[in-house]
PDB file of N, CA and C in Angstrom:
ATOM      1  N   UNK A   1      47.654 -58.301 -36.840  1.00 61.00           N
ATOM      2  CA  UNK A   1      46.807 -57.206 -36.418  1.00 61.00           C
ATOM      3  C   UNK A   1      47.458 -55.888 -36.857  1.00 61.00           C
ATOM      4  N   UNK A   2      46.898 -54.841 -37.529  1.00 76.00           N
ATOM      5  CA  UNK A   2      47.162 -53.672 -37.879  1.00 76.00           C
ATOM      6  C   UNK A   2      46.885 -52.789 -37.566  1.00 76.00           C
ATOM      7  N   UNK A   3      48.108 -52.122 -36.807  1.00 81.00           N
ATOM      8  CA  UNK A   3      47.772 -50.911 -35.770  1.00 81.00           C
ATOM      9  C   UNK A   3      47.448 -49.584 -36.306  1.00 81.00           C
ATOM     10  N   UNK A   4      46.919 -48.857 -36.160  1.00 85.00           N
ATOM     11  CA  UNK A   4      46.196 -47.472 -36.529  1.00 85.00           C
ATOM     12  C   UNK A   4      47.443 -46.543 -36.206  1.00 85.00           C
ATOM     13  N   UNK A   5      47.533 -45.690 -37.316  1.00 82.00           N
ATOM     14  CA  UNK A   5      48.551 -44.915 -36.971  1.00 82.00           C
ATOM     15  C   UNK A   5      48.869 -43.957 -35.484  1.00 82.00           C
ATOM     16  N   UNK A   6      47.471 -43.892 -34.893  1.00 87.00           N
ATOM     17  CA  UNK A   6      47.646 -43.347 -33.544  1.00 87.00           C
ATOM     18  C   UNK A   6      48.379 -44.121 -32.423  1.00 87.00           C
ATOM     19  N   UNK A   7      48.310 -45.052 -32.500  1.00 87.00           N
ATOM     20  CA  UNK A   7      48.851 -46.396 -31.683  1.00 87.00           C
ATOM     21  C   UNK A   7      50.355 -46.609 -32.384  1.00 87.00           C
ATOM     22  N   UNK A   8      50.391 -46.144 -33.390  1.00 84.00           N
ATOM     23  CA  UNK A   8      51.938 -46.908 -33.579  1.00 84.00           C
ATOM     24  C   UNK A   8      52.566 -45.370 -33.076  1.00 84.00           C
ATOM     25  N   UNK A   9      51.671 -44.660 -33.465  1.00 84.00           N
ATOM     26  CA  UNK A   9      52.465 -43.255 -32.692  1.00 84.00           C
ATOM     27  C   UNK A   9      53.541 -43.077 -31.220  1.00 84.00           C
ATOM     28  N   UNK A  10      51.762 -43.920 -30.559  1.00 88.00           N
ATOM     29  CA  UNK A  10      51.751 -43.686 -29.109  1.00 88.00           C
ATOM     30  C   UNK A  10      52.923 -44.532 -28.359  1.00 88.00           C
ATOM     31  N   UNK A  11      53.138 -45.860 -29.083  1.00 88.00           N
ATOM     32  CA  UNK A  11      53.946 -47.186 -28.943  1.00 88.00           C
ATOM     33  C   UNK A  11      55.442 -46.263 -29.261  1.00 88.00           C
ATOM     34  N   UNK A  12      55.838 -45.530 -30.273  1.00 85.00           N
ATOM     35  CA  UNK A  12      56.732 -45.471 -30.458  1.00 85.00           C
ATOM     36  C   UNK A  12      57.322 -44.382 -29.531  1.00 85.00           C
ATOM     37  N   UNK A  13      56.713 -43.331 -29.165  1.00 86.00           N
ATOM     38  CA  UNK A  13      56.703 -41.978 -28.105  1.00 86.00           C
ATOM     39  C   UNK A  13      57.350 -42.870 -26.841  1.00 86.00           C
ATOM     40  N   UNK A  14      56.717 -43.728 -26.600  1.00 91.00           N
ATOM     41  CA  UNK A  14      56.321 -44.411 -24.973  1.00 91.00           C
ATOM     42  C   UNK A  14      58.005 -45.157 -25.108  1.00 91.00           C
ATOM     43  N   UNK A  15      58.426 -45.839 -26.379  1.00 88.00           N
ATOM     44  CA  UNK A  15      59.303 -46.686 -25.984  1.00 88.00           C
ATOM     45  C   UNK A  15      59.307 -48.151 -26.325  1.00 88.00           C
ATOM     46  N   UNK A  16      57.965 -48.359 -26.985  1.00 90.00           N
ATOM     47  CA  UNK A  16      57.440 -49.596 -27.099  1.00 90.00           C
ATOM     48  C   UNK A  16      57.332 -50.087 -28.194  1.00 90.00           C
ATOM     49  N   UNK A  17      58.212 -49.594 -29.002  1.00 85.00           N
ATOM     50  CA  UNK A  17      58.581 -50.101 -30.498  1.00 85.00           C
ATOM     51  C   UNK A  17      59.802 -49.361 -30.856  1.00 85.00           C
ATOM     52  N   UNK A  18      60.804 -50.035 -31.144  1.00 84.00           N
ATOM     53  CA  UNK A  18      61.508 -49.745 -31.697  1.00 84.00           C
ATOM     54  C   UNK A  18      61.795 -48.550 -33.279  1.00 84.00           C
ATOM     55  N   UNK A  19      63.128 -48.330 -33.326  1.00 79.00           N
ATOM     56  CA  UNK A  19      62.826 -47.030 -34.622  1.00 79.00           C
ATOM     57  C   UNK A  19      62.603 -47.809 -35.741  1.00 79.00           C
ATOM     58  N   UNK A  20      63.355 -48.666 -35.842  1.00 79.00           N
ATOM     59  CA  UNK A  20      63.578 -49.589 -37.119  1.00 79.00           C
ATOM     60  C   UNK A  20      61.544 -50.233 -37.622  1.00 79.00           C
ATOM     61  N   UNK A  21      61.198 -50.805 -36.567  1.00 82.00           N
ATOM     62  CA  UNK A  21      59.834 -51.197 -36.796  1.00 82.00           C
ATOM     63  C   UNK A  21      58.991 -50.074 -37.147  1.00 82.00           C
ATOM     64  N   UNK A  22      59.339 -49.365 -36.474  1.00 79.00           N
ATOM     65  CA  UNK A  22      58.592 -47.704 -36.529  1.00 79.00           C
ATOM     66  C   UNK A  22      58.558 -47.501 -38.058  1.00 79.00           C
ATOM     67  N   UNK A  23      59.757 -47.142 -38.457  1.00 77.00           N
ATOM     68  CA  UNK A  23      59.364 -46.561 -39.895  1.00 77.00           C
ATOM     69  C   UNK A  23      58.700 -47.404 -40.882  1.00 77.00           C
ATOM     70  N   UNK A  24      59.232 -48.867 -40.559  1.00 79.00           N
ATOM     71  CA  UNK A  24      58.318 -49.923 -41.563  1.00 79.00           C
ATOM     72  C   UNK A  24      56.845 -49.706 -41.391  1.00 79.00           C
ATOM     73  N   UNK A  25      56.422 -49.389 -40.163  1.00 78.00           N
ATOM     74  CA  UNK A  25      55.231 -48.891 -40.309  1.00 78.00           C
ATOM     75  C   UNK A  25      54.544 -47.719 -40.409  1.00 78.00           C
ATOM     76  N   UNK A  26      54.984 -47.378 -40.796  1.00 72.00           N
ATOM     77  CA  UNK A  26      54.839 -45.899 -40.708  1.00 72.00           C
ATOM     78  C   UNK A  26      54.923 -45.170 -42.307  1.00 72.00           C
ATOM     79  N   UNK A  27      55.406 -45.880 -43.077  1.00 77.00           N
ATOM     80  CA  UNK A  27      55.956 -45.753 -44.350  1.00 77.00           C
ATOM     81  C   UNK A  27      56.588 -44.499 -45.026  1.00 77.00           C
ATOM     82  N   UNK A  28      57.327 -43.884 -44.154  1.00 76.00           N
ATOM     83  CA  UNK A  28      57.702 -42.434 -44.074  1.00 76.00           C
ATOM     84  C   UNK A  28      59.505 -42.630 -43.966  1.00 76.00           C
ATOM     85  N   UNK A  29      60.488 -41.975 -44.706  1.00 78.00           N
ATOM     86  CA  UNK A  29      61.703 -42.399 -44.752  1.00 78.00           C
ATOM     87  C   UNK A  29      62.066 -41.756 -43.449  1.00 78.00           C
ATOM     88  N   UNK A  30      63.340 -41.889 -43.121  1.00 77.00           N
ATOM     89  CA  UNK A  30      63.989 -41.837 -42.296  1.00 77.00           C
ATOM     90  C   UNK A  30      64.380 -40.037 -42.132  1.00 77.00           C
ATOM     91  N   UNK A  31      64.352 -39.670 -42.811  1.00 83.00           N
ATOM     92  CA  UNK A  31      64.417 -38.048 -43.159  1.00 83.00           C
ATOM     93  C   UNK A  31      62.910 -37.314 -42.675  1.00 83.00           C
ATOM     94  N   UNK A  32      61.597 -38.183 -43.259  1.00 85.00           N
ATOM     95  CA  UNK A  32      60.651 -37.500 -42.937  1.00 85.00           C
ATOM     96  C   UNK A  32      60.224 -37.635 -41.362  1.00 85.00           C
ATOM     97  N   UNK A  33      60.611 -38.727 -40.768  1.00 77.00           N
ATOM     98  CA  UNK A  33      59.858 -39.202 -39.719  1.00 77.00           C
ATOM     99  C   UNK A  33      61.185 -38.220 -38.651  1.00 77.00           C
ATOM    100  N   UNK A  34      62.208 -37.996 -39.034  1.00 84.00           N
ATOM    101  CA  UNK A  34      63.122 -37.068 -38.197  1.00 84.00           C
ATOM    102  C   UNK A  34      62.099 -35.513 -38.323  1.00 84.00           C
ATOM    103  N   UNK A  35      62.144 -35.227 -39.428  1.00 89.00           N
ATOM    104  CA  UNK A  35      61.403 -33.783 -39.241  1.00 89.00           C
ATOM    105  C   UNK A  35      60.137 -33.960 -38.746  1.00 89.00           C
ATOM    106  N   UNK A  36      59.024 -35.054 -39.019  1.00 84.00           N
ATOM    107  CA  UNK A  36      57.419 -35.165 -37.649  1.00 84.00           C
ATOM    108  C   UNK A  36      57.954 -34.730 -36.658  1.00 84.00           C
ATOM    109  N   UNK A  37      59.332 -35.444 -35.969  1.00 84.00           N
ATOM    110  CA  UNK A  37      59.317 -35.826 -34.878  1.00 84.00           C
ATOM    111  C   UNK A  37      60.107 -34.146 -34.210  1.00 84.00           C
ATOM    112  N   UNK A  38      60.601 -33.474 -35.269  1.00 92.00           N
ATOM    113  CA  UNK A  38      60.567 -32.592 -34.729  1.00 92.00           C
ATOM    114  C   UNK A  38      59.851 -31.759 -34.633  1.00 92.00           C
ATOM    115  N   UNK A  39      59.020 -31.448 -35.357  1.00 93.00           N
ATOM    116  CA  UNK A  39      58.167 -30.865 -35.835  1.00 93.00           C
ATOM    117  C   UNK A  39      57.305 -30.554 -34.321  1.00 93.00           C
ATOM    118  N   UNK A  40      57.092 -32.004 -34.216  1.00 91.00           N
ATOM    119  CA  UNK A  40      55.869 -32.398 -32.687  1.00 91.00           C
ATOM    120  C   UNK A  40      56.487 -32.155 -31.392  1.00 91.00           C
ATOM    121  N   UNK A  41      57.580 -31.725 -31.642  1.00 93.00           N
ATOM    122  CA  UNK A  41      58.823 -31.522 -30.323  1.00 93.00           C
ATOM    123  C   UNK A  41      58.995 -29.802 -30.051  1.00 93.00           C
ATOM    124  N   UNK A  42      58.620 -29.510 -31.505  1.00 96.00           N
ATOM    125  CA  UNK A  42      58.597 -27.979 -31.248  1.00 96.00           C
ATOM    126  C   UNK A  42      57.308 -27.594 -30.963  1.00 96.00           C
ATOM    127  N   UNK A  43      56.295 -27.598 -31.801  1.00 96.00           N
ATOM    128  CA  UNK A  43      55.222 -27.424 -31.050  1.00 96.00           C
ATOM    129  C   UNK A  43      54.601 -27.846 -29.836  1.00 96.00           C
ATOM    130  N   UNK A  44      54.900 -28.942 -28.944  1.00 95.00           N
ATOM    131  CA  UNK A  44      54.769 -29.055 -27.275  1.00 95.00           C
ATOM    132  C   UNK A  44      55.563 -28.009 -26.414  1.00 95.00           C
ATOM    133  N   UNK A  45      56.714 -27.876 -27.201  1.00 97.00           N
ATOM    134  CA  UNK A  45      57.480 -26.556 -26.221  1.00 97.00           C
ATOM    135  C   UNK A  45      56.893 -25.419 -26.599  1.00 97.00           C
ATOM    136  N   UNK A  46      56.483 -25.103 -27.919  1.00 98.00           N
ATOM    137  CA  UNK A  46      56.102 -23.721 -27.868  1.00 98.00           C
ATOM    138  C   UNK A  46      54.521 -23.978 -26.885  1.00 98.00           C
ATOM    139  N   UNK A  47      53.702 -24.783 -27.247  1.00 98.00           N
ATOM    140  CA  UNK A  47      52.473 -25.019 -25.798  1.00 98.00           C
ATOM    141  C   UNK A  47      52.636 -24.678 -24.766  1.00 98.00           C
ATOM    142  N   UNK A  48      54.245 -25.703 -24.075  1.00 98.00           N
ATOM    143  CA  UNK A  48      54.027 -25.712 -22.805  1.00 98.00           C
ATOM    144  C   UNK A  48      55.005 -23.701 -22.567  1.00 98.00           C
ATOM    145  N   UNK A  49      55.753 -23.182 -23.457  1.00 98.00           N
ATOM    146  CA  UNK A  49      55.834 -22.120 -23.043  1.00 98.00           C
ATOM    147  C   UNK A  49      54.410 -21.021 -22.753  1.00 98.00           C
ATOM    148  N   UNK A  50      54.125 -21.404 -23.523  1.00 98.00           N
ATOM    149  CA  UNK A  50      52.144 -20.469 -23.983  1.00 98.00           C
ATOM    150  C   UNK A  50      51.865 -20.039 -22.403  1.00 98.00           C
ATOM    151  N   UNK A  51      51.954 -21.782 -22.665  1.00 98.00           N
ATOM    152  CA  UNK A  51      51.049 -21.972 -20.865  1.00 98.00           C
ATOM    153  C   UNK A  51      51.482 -21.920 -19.930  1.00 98.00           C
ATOM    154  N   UNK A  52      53.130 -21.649 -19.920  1.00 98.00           N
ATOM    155  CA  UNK A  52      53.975 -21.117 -18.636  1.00 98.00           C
ATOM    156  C   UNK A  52      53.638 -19.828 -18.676  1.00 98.00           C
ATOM    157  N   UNK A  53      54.027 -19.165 -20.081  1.00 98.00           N
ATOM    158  CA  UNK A  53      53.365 -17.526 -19.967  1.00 98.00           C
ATOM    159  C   UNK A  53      52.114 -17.026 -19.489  1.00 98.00           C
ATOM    160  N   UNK A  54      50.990 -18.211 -20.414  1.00 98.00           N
ATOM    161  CA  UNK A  54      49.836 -17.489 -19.273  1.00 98.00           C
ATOM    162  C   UNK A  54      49.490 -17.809 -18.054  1.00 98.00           C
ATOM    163  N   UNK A  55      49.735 -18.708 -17.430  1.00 98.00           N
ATOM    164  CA  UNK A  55      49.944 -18.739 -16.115  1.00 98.00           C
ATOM    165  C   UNK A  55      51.122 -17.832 -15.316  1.00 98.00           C
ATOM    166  N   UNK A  56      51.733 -17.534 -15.637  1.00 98.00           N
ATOM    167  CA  UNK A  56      52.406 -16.492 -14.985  1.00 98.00           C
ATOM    168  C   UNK A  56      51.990 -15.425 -15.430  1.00 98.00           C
ATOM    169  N   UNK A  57      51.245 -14.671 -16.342  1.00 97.00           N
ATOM    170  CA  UNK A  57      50.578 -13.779 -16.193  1.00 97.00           C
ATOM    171  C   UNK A  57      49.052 -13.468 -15.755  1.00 97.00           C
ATOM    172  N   UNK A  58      48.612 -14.398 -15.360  1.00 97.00           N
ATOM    173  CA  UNK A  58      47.255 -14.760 -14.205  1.00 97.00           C
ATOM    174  C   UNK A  58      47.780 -14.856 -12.891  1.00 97.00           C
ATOM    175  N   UNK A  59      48.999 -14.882 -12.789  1.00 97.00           N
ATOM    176  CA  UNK A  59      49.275 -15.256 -11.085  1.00 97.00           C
ATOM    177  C   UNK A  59      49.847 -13.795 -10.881  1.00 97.00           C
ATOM    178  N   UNK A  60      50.583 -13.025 -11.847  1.00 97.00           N
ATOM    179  CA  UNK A  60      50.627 -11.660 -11.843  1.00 97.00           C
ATOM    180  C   UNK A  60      49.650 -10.905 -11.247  1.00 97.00           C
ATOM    181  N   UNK A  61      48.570 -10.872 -12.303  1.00 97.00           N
ATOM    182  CA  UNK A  61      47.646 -10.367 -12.393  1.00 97.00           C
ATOM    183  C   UNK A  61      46.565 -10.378 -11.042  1.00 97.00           C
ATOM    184  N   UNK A  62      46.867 -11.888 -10.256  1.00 97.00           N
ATOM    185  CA  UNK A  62      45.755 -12.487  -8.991  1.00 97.00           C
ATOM    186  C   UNK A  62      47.177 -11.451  -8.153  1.00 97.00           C
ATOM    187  N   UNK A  63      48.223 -11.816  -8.314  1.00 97.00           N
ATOM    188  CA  UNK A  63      48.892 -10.958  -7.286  1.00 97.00           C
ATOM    189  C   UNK A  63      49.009  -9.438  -7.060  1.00 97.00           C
ATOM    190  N   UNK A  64      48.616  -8.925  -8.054  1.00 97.00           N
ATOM    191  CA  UNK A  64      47.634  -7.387  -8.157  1.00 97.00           C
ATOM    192  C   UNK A  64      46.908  -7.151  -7.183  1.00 97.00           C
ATOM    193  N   UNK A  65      46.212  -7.744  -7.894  1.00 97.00           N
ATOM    194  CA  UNK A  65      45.009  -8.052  -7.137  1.00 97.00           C
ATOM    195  C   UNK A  65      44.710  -8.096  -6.052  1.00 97.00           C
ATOM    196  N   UNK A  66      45.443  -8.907  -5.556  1.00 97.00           N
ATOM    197  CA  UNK A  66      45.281  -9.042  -3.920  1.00 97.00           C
ATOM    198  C   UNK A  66      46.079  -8.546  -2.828  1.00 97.00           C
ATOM    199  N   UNK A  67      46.923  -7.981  -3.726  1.00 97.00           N
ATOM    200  CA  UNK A  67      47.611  -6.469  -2.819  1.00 97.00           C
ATOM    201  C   UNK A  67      47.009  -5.172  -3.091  1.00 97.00           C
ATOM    202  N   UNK A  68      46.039  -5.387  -3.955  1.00 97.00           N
ATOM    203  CA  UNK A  68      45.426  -3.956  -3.968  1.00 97.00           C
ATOM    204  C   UNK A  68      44.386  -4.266  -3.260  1.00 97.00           C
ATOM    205  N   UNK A  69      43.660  -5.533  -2.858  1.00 97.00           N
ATOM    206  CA  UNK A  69      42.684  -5.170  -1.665  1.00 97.00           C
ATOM    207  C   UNK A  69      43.432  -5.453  -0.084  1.00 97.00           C
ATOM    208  N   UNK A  70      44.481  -5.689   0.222  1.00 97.00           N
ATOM    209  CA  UNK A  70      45.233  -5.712   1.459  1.00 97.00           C
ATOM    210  C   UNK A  70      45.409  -4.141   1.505  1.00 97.00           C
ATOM    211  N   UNK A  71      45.806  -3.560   0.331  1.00 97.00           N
ATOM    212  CA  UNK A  71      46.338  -1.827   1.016  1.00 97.00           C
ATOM    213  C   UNK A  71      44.956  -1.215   1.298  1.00 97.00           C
ATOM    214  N   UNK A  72      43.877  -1.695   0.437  1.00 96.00           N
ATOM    215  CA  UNK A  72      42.357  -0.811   0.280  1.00 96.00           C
ATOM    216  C   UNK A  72      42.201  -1.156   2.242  1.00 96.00           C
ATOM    217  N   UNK A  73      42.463  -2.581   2.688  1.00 96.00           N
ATOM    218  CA  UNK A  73      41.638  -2.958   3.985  1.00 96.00           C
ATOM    219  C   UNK A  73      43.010  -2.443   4.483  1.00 96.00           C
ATOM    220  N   UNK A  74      43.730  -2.374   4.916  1.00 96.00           N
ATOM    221  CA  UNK A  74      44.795  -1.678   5.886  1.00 96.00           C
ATOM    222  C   UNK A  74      44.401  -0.344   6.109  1.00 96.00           C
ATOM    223  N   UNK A  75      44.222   0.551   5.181  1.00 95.00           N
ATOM    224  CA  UNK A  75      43.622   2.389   5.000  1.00 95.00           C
ATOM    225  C   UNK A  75      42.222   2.040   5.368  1.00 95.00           C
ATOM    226  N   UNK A  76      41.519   1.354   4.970  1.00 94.00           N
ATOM    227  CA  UNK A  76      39.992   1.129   5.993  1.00 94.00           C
ATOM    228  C   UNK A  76      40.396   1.354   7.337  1.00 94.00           C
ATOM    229  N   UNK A  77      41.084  -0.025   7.904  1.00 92.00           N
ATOM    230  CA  UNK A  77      41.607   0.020   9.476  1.00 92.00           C
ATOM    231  C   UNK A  77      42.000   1.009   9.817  1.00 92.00           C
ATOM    232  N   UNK A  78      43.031   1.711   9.207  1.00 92.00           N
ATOM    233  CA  UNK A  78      44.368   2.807   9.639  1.00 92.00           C
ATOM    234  C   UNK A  78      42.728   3.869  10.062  1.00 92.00           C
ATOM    235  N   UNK A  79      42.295   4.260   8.761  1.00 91.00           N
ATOM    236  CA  UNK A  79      41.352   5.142   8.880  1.00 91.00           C
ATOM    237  C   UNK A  79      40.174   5.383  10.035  1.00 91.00           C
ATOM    238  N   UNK A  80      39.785   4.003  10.294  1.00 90.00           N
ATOM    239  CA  UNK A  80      39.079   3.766  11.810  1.00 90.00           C
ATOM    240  C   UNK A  80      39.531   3.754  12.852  1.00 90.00           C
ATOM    241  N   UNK A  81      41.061   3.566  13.368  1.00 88.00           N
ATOM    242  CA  UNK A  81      41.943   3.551  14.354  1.00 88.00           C
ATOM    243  C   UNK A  81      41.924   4.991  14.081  1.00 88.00           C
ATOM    244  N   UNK A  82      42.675   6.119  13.478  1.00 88.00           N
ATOM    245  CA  UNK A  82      42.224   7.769  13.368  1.00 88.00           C
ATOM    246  C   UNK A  82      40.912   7.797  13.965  1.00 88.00           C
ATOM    247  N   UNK A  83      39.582   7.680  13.410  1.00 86.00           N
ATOM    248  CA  UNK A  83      38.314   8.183  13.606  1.00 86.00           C
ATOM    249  C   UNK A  83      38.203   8.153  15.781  1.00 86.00           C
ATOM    250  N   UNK A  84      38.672   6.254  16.312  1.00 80.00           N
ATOM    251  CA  UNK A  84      38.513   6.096  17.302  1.00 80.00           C
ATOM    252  C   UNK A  84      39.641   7.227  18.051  1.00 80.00           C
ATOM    253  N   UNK A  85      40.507   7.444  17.870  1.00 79.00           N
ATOM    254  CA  UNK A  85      41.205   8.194  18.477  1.00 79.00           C
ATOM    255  C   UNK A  85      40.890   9.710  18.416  1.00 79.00           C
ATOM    256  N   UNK A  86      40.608  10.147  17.515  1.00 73.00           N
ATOM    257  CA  UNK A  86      39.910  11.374  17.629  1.00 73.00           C
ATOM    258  C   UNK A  86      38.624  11.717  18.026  1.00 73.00           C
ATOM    259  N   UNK A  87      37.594  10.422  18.580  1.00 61.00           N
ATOM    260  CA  UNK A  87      37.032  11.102  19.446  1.00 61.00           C
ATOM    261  C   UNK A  87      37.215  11.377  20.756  1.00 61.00           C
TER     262      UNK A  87
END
């Protein structure tokens, strides 16, 4: 049975094939399948940085946010506690 290169991918990522079988199937020397593999190692970190960055700049941004409507409703209150006292 002849596995599709996505599957021998996935088999080899996971653990489930060895390196040696790997490259026989894969037909890529030992030099090239080092640089894929880095290749695919750098681009998931630069991803998962992306997406640490933009999520921490949305949680920034929600945390703005929601201290600028806590001070807006505190000066509402403050402002109505004044009004009641001055009459």
């Amino acid at each position: 049975m002849a596995l599709t290169p996505e599957q021998i991918e996935y088999l080899h990522s996971t653990g489930q094939m060895p390196d040696w079988v790997y490259y026989q199937q894969n037909g890529r020397s030992l030099q090239e399948n080092y640089n894929e593999i880095k290749r695919k190692n750098s681009e998931r970190t630069r991803r998962q940085i992306e997406e640490r960055r933009k999520r921490e700049a949305e949680t920034a941004a929600l945390e703005a946010e929601i201290e600028k409507k806590a001070e807006e409703a505190i000066e509402k209150a403050l402002e109505e506690l004044l009004k009641d006292f001055g009459k």
